[in-house]
Amino acid sequence: MGTDDKQTKDLLVAKKELVDVSSEYQDEYQKLLRERAVEARIPVIKEDTEMLLSNLVIEKRPQRLLEIGTAVGYSAIALYRVMKLAYKDAEDVQLHIDTIERDELLVKEAKEIINDLGYKDGITVVQGEARDVIPRLSKGYDFIFIDAAKGHYKEFFELAFEKVKGSKTLIVCDNVFLSGLMHRDIDDVPKNKLTMYKRMKEFIDYIIDIDGKLVKTTIFDHGDGISVSEVL
């Protein structure tokens, strides 16, 4: 942790010193995919969020990853490439990502992109509501990335927790600051954002409550706030 670390309630909000490994797995196609997603206003992880995720994947070397929130598949592709990078010197290691998306059109586009890249065997896109899909999945994930409907993070986290491989598994949640909204007092939150604010607060209170019992959580001040919970 760096010198910018500070305590917020019972969780540590931290800055992590990151190593930029993008040149080792990114190519022009991936950069273009990001640009096109941004132009089309399709959600895509921020660049420093991707850097944090890539560092975590290289550190933890997961073999089976679950993503909740596919969009056009950008983050799944990036994560899969980093997983391959983490095991570049290993033989006969099976790496796989299951990624869940409810939007039919996005699922179609993501599958086409993944197939065109030759990653069909490594990345499986599952269409449906996460609350319906997750219970049907088998256990054994050693890395879980949640980047879907922000008002349902607590539900997604609890469902995903039942599918972890065991201790040391990471559950990573993106955008927990809600574009800075969570830094405001409740009286300063616009009415049309109030429900989402309350639900995210419920989620943050939940991971505070289970911190030190089920998981050890740090919220990183990268991107739009990223919670990283390591299963105990």
Tab-separated table of C-alpha atoms in Angstrom:
chain	number	residue	atom	x	y	z
A	1	MET	CA	0.000	0.000	0.000
A	2	GLY	CA	1.123	3.539	-0.654
A	3	THR	CA	1.250	6.667	1.438
A	4	ASP	CA	-2.189	7.734	0.212
A	5	ASP	CA	-3.868	4.930	2.208
A	6	LYS	CA	-6.588	6.129	4.540
A	7	GLN	CA	-9.209	4.463	6.703
A	8	THR	CA	-12.871	4.808	5.757
A	9	LYS	CA	-15.112	3.252	8.420
A	10	ASP	CA	-13.632	-0.244	8.854
A	11	LEU	CA	-12.263	-0.667	5.337
A	12	LEU	CA	-8.964	0.508	3.960
A	13	VAL	CA	-9.223	2.792	0.937
A	14	ALA	CA	-5.911	2.487	-0.823
A	15	LYS	CA	-3.836	3.309	-3.835
A	16	LYS	CA	-1.904	0.366	-5.213
A	17	GLU	CA	1.386	0.767	-7.021
A	18	LEU	CA	0.634	-0.739	-10.409
A	19	VAL	CA	2.844	-2.211	-13.088
A	20	ASP	CA	1.734	-1.480	-16.647
A	21	VAL	CA	1.823	-4.810	-18.492
A	22	SER	CA	-0.551	-3.735	-21.273
A	23	SER	CA	2.168	-3.922	-23.934
A	24	GLU	CA	2.510	-7.641	-23.199
A	25	TYR	CA	-1.107	-8.563	-23.991
A	26	GLN	CA	-2.848	-5.696	-25.776
A	27	ASP	CA	-2.864	-5.303	-29.545
A	28	GLU	CA	-4.344	-2.771	-31.950
A	29	TYR	CA	-7.582	-4.750	-32.217
A	30	GLN	CA	-8.143	-4.578	-28.461
A	31	LYS	CA	-7.419	-0.853	-28.433
A	32	LEU	CA	-9.860	-0.355	-31.306
A	33	LEU	CA	-12.491	-2.412	-29.492
A	34	ARG	CA	-12.196	-0.098	-26.499
A	35	GLU	CA	-12.470	2.994	-28.689
A	36	ARG	CA	-15.558	1.680	-30.477
A	37	ALA	CA	-17.248	0.753	-27.198
A	38	VAL	CA	-16.613	4.226	-25.775
A	39	GLU	CA	-17.917	5.883	-28.959
A	40	ALA	CA	-21.069	3.732	-28.815
A	41	ARG	CA	-21.458	4.551	-25.114
A	42	ILE	CA	-21.216	0.903	-24.173
A	43	PRO	CA	-19.786	0.439	-20.667
A	44	VAL	CA	-16.135	-0.600	-20.678
A	45	ILE	CA	-13.672	-0.749	-17.802
A	46	LYS	CA	-11.483	2.297	-17.276
A	47	GLU	CA	-7.828	1.994	-18.257
A	48	ASP	CA	-6.513	2.152	-14.689
A	49	THR	CA	-9.182	-0.362	-13.647
A	50	GLU	CA	-7.844	-2.682	-16.346
A	51	MET	CA	-4.323	-2.114	-15.038
A	52	LEU	CA	-5.367	-3.026	-11.485
A	53	LEU	CA	-7.202	-6.127	-12.712
A	54	SER	CA	-4.228	-7.216	-14.810
A	55	ASN	CA	-1.917	-6.844	-11.809
A	56	LEU	CA	-4.264	-8.882	-9.621
A	57	VAL	CA	-4.566	-11.636	-12.226
A	58	ILE	CA	-0.793	-11.890	-12.615
A	59	GLU	CA	-0.362	-11.979	-8.822
A	60	LYS	CA	-3.087	-14.557	-8.162
A	61	ARG	CA	-2.816	-16.573	-11.399
A	62	PRO	CA	-6.452	-17.735	-11.549
A	63	GLN	CA	-7.395	-20.593	-13.845
A	64	ARG	CA	-11.179	-20.254	-13.727
A	65	LEU	CA	-12.752	-16.809	-13.725
A	66	LEU	CA	-16.355	-15.637	-13.510
A	67	GLU	CA	-17.394	-12.248	-14.842
A	68	ILE	CA	-20.805	-10.719	-14.198
A	69	GLY	CA	-21.465	-8.117	-16.888
A	70	THR	CA	-20.039	-8.881	-20.328
A	71	ALA	CA	-21.142	-5.917	-22.457
A	72	VAL	CA	-19.265	-6.425	-25.769
A	73	GLY	CA	-16.683	-8.708	-24.163
A	74	TYR	CA	-13.837	-6.219	-23.819
A	75	SER	CA	-12.985	-6.986	-20.201
A	76	ALA	CA	-13.376	-10.750	-20.654
A	77	ILE	CA	-10.946	-10.635	-23.586
A	78	ALA	CA	-8.468	-8.504	-21.625
A	79	LEU	CA	-8.683	-10.765	-18.568
A	80	TYR	CA	-8.291	-13.917	-20.644
A	81	ARG	CA	-5.200	-12.513	-22.323
A	82	VAL	CA	-3.696	-11.608	-18.959
A	83	MET	CA	-4.482	-15.090	-17.621
A	84	LYS	CA	-2.597	-16.542	-20.598
A	85	LEU	CA	0.261	-14.126	-19.879
A	86	ALA	CA	0.381	-15.281	-16.250
A	87	TYR	CA	0.799	-18.875	-17.429
A	88	LYS	CA	3.011	-18.212	-20.440
A	89	ASP	CA	5.704	-20.577	-19.151
A	90	ALA	CA	3.294	-23.318	-18.024
A	91	GLU	CA	2.167	-26.340	-20.005
A	92	ASP	CA	-1.201	-28.115	-20.067
A	93	VAL	CA	-3.001	-25.474	-17.953
A	94	GLN	CA	-6.697	-25.090	-18.723
A	95	LEU	CA	-7.828	-21.460	-18.465
A	96	HIS	CA	-11.453	-20.459	-18.752
A	97	ILE	CA	-13.777	-17.494	-18.258
A	98	ASP	CA	-17.548	-17.666	-17.884
A	99	THR	CA	-19.116	-14.260	-18.443
A	100	ILE	CA	-22.784	-13.379	-17.915
A	101	GLU	CA	-24.765	-10.793	-19.880
A	102	ARG	CA	-28.524	-10.253	-19.943
A	103	ASP	CA	-28.757	-8.100	-23.091
A	104	GLU	CA	-29.357	-10.306	-26.128
A	105	LEU	CA	-27.790	-7.917	-28.638
A	106	LEU	CA	-24.652	-7.470	-26.540
A	107	VAL	CA	-24.381	-11.234	-26.111
A	108	LYS	CA	-24.533	-11.692	-29.882
A	109	GLU	CA	-21.854	-9.054	-30.475
A	110	ALA	CA	-19.588	-10.361	-27.714
A	111	LYS	CA	-19.800	-13.925	-29.027
A	112	GLU	CA	-18.919	-12.786	-32.554
A	113	ILE	CA	-15.887	-10.833	-31.333
A	114	ILE	CA	-14.690	-13.675	-29.091
A	115	ASN	CA	-15.129	-16.226	-31.892
A	116	ASP	CA	-13.279	-13.998	-34.379
A	117	LEU	CA	-10.342	-13.826	-31.948
A	118	GLY	CA	-10.262	-17.596	-31.618
A	119	TYR	CA	-11.193	-17.549	-27.930
A	120	LYS	CA	-14.389	-19.586	-28.198
A	121	ASP	CA	-12.932	-22.426	-26.118
A	122	GLY	CA	-11.537	-20.077	-23.491
A	123	ILE	CA	-14.439	-17.656	-22.964
A	124	THR	CA	-18.075	-18.717	-22.614
A	125	VAL	CA	-20.734	-16.005	-22.821
A	126	VAL	CA	-23.908	-16.962	-20.949
A	127	GLN	CA	-27.087	-15.001	-21.629
A	128	GLY	CA	-29.476	-14.372	-18.775
A	129	GLU	CA	-30.048	-12.586	-15.506
A	130	ALA	CA	-27.109	-13.113	-13.173
A	131	ARG	CA	-29.420	-14.076	-10.305
A	132	ASP	CA	-30.739	-16.932	-12.451
A	133	VAL	CA	-27.478	-17.998	-14.085
A	134	ILE	CA	-25.084	-18.041	-11.120
A	135	PRO	CA	-26.924	-20.743	-9.108
A	136	ARG	CA	-26.665	-23.059	-12.145
A	137	LEU	CA	-22.883	-22.721	-12.374
A	138	SER	CA	-20.545	-25.205	-10.744
A	139	LYS	CA	-18.233	-24.184	-7.914
A	140	GLY	CA	-14.531	-23.642	-8.336
A	141	TYR	CA	-13.910	-20.055	-9.472
A	142	ASP	CA	-10.687	-18.563	-8.167
A	143	PHE	CA	-11.379	-15.026	-9.433
A	144	ILE	CA	-14.740	-13.263	-9.748
A	145	PHE	CA	-15.256	-9.865	-11.363
A	146	ILE	CA	-18.575	-8.062	-10.839
A	147	ASP	CA	-19.332	-5.155	-13.163
A	148	ALA	CA	-23.081	-5.256	-13.744
A	149	ALA	CA	-26.196	-3.572	-12.311
A	150	LYS	CA	-24.779	-1.542	-9.428
A	151	GLY	CA	-27.995	-1.720	-7.408
A	152	HIS	CA	-27.656	-5.506	-7.163
A	153	TYR	CA	-24.034	-5.838	-6.021
A	154	LYS	CA	-24.915	-7.327	-2.635
A	155	GLU	CA	-27.072	-9.998	-4.265
A	156	PHE	CA	-24.450	-10.767	-6.911
A	157	PHE	CA	-21.684	-10.925	-4.291
A	158	GLU	CA	-23.627	-13.342	-2.102
A	159	LEU	CA	-24.480	-15.597	-5.044
A	160	ALA	CA	-20.919	-15.514	-6.362
A	161	PHE	CA	-19.490	-16.278	-2.932
A	162	GLU	CA	-21.213	-19.669	-3.081
A	163	LYS	CA	-19.205	-20.503	-6.226
A	164	VAL	CA	-15.677	-19.705	-5.054
A	165	LYS	CA	-12.937	-22.322	-5.127
A	166	GLY	CA	-11.907	-21.570	-1.567
A	167	SER	CA	-9.618	-19.332	0.434
A	168	LYS	CA	-7.533	-16.775	-1.463
A	169	THR	CA	-10.209	-16.429	-4.169
A	170	LEU	CA	-10.736	-12.775	-5.127
A	171	ILE	CA	-14.139	-11.149	-5.626
A	172	VAL	CA	-13.615	-7.808	-7.347
A	173	CYS	CA	-16.388	-5.228	-7.771
A	174	ASP	CA	-16.054	-2.227	-10.076
A	175	ASN	CA	-17.582	1.256	-9.789
A	176	VAL	CA	-18.335	1.151	-6.065
A	177	PHE	CA	-17.991	4.950	-5.897
A	178	LEU	CA	-20.830	5.387	-8.444
A	179	SER	CA	-19.058	8.181	-10.343
A	180	GLY	CA	-18.246	9.890	-7.056
A	181	LEU	CA	-21.809	9.703	-5.751
A	182	MET	CA	-20.790	7.653	-2.715
A	183	HIS	CA	-18.566	10.490	-1.517
A	184	ARG	CA	-21.649	12.670	-0.968
A	185	ASP	CA	-23.912	12.933	2.046
A	186	ILE	CA	-27.326	11.430	1.431
A	187	ASP	CA	-28.959	14.873	1.518
A	188	ASP	CA	-26.856	15.903	-1.498
A	189	VAL	CA	-27.819	12.916	-3.637
A	190	PRO	CA	-30.253	13.649	-6.517
A	191	LYS	CA	-33.635	11.963	-6.056
A	192	ASN	CA	-33.269	9.937	-9.259
A	193	LYS	CA	-30.024	8.454	-7.911
A	194	LEU	CA	-31.177	7.867	-4.356
A	195	THR	CA	-32.229	4.224	-4.714
A	196	MET	CA	-28.931	3.250	-6.333
A	197	TYR	CA	-27.034	5.208	-3.674
A	198	LYS	CA	-28.856	3.394	-0.869
A	199	ARG	CA	-28.300	-0.004	-2.459
A	200	MET	CA	-24.593	0.608	-2.958
A	201	LYS	CA	-24.336	1.816	0.636
A	202	GLU	CA	-26.051	-1.406	1.693
A	203	PHE	CA	-23.443	-3.365	-0.259
A	204	ILE	CA	-20.526	-1.435	1.237
A	205	ASP	CA	-21.987	-1.873	4.731
A	206	TYR	CA	-22.306	-5.588	3.986
A	207	ILE	CA	-18.666	-6.080	2.971
A	208	ILE	CA	-17.661	-4.066	6.051
A	209	ASP	CA	-19.755	-6.393	8.202
A	210	ILE	CA	-18.183	-9.578	6.792
A	211	ASP	CA	-14.657	-8.134	6.672
A	212	GLY	CA	-12.375	-10.282	8.801
A	213	LYS	CA	-15.031	-13.003	9.018
A	214	LEU	CA	-15.582	-14.311	5.493
A	215	VAL	CA	-13.297	-12.048	3.462
A	216	LYS	CA	-10.641	-9.377	3.780
A	217	THR	CA	-11.607	-6.351	1.717
A	218	THR	CA	-9.756	-3.310	0.462
A	219	ILE	CA	-11.360	-0.592	-1.647
A	220	PHE	CA	-8.871	0.748	-4.161
A	221	ASP	CA	-9.065	4.365	-5.253
A	222	HIS	CA	-8.535	3.521	-8.913
A	223	GLY	CA	-11.070	4.003	-11.673
A	224	ASP	CA	-14.432	4.618	-10.055
A	225	GLY	CA	-13.583	2.717	-6.889
A	226	ILE	CA	-12.851	-1.008	-6.880
A	227	SER	CA	-13.492	-3.320	-3.954
A	228	VAL	CA	-11.208	-6.352	-3.750
A	229	SER	CA	-12.352	-9.050	-1.319
A	230	GLU	CA	-10.091	-12.019	-0.649
A	231	VAL	CA	-11.884	-15.074	0.716
A	232	LEU	CA	-10.493	-16.169	4.076
